[in-house]
Coordinates of C-alpha atoms in Angstrom, one line a residue:
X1 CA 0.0 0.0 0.0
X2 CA 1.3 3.6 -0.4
X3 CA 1.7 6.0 2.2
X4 CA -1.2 7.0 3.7
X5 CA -3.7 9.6 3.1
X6 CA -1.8 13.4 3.2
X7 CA -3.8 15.4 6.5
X8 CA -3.5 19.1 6.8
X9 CA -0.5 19.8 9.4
X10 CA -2.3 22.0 11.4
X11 CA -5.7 23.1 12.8
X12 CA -7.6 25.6 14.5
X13 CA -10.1 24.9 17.4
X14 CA -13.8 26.8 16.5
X15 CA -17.0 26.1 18.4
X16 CA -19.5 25.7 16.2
X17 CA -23.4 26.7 18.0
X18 CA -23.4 23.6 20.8
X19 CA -19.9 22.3 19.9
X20 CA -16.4 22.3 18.9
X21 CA -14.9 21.1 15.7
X22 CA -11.2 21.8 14.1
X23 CA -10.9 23.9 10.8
X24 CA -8.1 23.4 8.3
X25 CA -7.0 26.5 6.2
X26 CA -4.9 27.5 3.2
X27 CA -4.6 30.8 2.0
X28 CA -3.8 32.3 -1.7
X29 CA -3.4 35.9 -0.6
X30 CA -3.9 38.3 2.5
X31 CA -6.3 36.2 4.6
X32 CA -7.9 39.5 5.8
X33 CA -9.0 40.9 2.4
X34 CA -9.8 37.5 0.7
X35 CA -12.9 35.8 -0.5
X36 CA -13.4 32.2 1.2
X37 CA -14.2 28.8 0.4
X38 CA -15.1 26.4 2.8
X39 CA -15.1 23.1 1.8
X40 CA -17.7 20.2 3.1
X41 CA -16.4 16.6 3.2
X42 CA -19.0 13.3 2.5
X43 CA -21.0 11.2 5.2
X44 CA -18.4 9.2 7.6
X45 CA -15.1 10.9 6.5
X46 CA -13.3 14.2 7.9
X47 CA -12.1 17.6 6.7
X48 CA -9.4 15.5 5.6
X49 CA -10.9 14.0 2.1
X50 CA -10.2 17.6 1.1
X51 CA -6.4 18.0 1.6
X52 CA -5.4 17.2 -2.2
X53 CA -8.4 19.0 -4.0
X54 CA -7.8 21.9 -1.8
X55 CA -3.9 22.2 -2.7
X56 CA -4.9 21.7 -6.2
X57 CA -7.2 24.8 -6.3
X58 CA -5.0 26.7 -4.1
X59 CA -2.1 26.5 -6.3
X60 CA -4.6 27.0 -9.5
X61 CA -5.7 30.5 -7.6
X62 CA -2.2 31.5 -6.9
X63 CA -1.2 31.4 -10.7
X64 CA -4.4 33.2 -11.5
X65 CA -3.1 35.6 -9.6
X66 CA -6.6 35.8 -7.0
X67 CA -6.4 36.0 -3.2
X68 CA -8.4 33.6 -1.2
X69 CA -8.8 31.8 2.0
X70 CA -9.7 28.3 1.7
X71 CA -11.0 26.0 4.9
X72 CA -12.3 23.0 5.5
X73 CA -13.5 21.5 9.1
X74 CA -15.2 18.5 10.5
X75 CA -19.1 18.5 10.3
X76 CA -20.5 17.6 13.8
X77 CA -20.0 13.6 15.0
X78 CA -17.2 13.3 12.5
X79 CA -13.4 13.7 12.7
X80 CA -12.2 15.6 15.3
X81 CA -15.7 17.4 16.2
X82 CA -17.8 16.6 18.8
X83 CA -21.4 17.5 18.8
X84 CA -24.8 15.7 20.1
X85 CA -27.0 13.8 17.7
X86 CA -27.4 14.4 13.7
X87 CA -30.6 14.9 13.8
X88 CA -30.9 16.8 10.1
X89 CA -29.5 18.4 7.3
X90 CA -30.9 21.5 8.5
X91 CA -28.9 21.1 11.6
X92 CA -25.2 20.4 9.5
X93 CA -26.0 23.9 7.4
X94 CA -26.7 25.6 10.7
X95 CA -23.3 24.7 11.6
X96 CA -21.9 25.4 8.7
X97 CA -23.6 29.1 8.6
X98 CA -21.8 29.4 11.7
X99 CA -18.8 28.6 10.7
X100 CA -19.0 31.0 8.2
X101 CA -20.0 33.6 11.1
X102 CA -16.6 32.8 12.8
X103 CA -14.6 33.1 9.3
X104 CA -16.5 36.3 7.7
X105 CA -18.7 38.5 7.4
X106 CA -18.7 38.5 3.8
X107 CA -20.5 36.2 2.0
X108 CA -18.7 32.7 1.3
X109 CA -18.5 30.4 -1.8
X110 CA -18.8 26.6 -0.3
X111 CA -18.1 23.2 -2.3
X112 CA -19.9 20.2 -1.2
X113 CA -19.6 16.9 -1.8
X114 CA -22.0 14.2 -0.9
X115 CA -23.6 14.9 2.6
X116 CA -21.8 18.0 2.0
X117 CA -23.5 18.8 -1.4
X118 CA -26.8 18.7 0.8
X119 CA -25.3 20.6 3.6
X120 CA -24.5 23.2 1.0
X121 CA -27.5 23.6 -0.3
X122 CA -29.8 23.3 3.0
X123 CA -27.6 26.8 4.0
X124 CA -28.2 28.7 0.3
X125 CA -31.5 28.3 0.9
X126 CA -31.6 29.3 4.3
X127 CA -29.3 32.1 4.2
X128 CA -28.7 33.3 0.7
X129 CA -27.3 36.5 1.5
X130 CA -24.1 34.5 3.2
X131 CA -23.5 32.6 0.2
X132 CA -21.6 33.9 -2.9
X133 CA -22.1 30.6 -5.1
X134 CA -22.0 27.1 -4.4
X135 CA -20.0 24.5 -6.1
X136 CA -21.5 20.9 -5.6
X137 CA -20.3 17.4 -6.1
X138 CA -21.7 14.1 -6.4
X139 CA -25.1 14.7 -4.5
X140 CA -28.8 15.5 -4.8
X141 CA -31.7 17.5 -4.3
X142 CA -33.2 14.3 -2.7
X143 CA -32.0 11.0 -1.8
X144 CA -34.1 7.7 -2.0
X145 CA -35.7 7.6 1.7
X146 CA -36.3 4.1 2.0
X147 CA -32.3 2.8 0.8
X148 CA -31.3 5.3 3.7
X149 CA -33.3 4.4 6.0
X150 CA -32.4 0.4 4.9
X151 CA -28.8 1.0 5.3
X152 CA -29.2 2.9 8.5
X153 CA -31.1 0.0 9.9
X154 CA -28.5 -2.6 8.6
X155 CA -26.0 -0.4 10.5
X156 CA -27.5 -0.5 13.8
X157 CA -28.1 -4.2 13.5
X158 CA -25.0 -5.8 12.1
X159 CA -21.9 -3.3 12.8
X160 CA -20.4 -0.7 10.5
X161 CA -17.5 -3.6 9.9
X162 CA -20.4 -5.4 7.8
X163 CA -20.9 -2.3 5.5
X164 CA -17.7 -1.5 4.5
X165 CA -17.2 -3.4 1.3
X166 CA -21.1 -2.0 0.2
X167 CA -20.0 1.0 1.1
X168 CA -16.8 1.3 -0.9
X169 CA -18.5 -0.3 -4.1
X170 CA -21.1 2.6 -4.2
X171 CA -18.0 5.4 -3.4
X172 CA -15.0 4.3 -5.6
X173 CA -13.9 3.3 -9.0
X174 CA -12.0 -0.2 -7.4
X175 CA -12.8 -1.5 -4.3
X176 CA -10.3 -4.0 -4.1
X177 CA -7.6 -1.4 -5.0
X178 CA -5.0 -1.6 -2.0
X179 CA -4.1 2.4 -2.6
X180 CA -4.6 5.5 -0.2
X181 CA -8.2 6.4 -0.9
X182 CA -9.1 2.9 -0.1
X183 CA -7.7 2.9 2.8
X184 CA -8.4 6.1 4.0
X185 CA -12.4 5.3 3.5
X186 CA -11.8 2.4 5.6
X187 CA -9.8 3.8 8.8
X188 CA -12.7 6.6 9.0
X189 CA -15.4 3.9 9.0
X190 CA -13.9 1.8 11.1
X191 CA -14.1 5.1 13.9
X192 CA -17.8 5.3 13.1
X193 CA -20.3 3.9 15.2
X194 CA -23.5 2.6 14.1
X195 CA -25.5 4.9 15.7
X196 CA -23.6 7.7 14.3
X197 CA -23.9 5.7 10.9
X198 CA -27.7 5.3 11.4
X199 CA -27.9 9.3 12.2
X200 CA -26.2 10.1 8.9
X201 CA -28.4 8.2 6.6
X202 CA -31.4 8.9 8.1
X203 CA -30.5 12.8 7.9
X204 CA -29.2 12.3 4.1
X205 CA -33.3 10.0 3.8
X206 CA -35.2 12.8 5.4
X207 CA -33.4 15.4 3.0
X208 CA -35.6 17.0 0.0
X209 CA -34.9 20.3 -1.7
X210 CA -35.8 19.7 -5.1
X211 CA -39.0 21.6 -5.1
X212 CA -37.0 24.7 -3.7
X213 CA -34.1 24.9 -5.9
X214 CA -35.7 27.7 -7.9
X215 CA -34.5 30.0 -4.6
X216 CA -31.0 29.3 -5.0
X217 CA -30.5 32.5 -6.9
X218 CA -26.3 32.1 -6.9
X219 CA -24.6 30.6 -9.5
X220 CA -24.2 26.7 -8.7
X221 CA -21.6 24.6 -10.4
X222 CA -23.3 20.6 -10.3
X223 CA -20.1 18.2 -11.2
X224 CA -21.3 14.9 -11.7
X225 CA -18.9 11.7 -12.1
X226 CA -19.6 9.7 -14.9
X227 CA -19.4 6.5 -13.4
X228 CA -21.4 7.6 -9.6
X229 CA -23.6 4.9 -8.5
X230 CA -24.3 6.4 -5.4
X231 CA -25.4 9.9 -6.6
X232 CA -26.1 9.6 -10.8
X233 CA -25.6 12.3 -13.1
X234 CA -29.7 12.8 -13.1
X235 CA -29.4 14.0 -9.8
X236 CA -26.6 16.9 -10.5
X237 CA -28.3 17.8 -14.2
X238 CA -31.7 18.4 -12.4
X239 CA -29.9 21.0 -9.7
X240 CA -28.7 22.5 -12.4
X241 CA -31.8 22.8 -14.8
X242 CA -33.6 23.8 -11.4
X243 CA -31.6 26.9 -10.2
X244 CA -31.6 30.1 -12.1
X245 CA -28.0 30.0 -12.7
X246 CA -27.0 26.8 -12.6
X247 CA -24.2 24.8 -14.9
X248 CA -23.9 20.7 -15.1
X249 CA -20.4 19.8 -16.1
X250 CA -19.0 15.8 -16.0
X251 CA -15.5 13.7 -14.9
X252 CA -14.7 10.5 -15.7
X253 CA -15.3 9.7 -12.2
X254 CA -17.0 7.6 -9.3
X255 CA -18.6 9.2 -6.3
X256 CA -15.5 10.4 -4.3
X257 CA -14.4 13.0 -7.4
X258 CA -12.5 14.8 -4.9
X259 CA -10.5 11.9 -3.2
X260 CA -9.3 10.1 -6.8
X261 CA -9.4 12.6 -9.1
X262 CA -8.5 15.8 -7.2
X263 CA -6.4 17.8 -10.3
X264 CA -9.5 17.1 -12.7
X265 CA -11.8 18.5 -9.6
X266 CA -9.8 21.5 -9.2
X267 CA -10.0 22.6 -12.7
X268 CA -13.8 22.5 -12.5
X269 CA -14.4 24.4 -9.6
X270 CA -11.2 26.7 -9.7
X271 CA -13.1 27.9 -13.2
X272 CA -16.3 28.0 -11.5
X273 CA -14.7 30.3 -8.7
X274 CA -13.0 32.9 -10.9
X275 CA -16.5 33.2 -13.0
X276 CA -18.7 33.4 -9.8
X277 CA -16.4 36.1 -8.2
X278 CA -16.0 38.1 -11.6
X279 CA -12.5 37.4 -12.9
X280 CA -13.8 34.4 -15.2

């Protein structure tokens, strides 16, 4: 195997509404005057799954010659957070408002992926005025209640050990691959607990926006992989037809874009970025 996944050297300690998480942060420019980005990582991982697409964009920004501050931190129950009960989606964007509180007062461009896609657009919709444009990967508008629900319960009963190789099947391009990503998926499962599993499926089942996307008045980049299982291309193309300003593009990818195929991510969203804030 190779060495293992690369995790941001340092962190900063934020209390987020009724707890504490850590927040990771790169910077392009003078962190006082700059724009940010704040990243939010899938269901069961950590701010972590961001490290590579993160550098990628950073260093895309930098030659472009734009200033930004880019941050990523651990939703609540994952990671290094702590946090009661997931009890909705609602709940993750309030934290994730508030983290943008403690960043900014400006308004903040955000890139989701997964859980985080839904997180992302749960806080557009509640707070527009915080949110400069969102950028959103492999997720949906809705997510098919009764397999969450199913795989929550299968959770609870059996162990998170028993849904690992499901699990990877639905988030990677090769399951058996004995590389970083693999393992990576694998070490954060194995710290998740079923109820904490059960919580974050049964969030993701109770989670429908569809019929509001016409209120997301930024401009929304959908990047759908290819080859997603877990979250189709359907799902991206209809945020995008749905929202005034919205733009579908596609990777040769499986659901975790951001984890194996980071460079091909950062182009995507690094474009979306410059157009969103003007300079595209």
């Amino acid at each position: 195997m190779n060495t293992p996944w690369p995790r941001f050297p340092h962190s900063n300690a934020v209390r987020v509404n009724d707890h504490e998480t850590l927040l990771s942060e790169l910077s392009t420019g003078s962190a006082d005057e700059s724009p940010a980005i704040i990243f939010v990582h899938s269901a069961l991982l950590d701010r972590h799954a961001w490290y590579r697409t993160m550098h990628e964009i950073a260093g895309r920004l930098s030659i472009a010659g734009q200033s930004f501050t880019l941050d990523a931190y651990d939703l609540r129950g994952h990671g290094a957070a702590s946090g009661e009960s997931i009890v909705s989606i609602d709940q993750l964007a309030h934290d994730l408002l508030a983290v943008c509180s403690q960043l900014t007062t400006k308004p903040v461009h955000v890139v989701g992926l997964s859980l985080g896609g839904a997180v992302a657009q749960a806080a557009a919709l509640d707070s527009p005025e915080r949110i400069t444009s969102l950028a959103l990967l492999g997720t949906s508008s809705r997510f098919p209640k009764a397999a969450m629900y199913d795989r929550a319960a299968r959770g609870r009963a059996d162990g998170v050990a028993g849904q690992v190789d499901d699990t990877l099947s639905r988030w990677v391009s090769d399951p058996a691959a004995d590389d970083q990503v693999n393992a990576y998926i694998r070490h954060a499962l194995a710290r998740t607990t079923p109820e904490r599993w059960a919580q974050t499926w049964e969030a993701l089942g109770r989670f429908d926006v569809a019929d509001l996307l016409p209120g997301l008045r930024c401009p929304v980049l959908a990047l759908a992989g290819t080859r997603d299982v877990a979250s189709p291309p359907e799902a991206l193309e209809l945020i995008a037809k749905s929202v005034p300003d919205g733009t579908v593009e596609y990777l040769d990818a499986a659901h975790l874009s951001a984890l194996e195929r980071p460079s091909e991510v950062a182009v995507h969203v690094t474009n979306h970025l410059l157009r969103a804030s003007g300079h595209g």
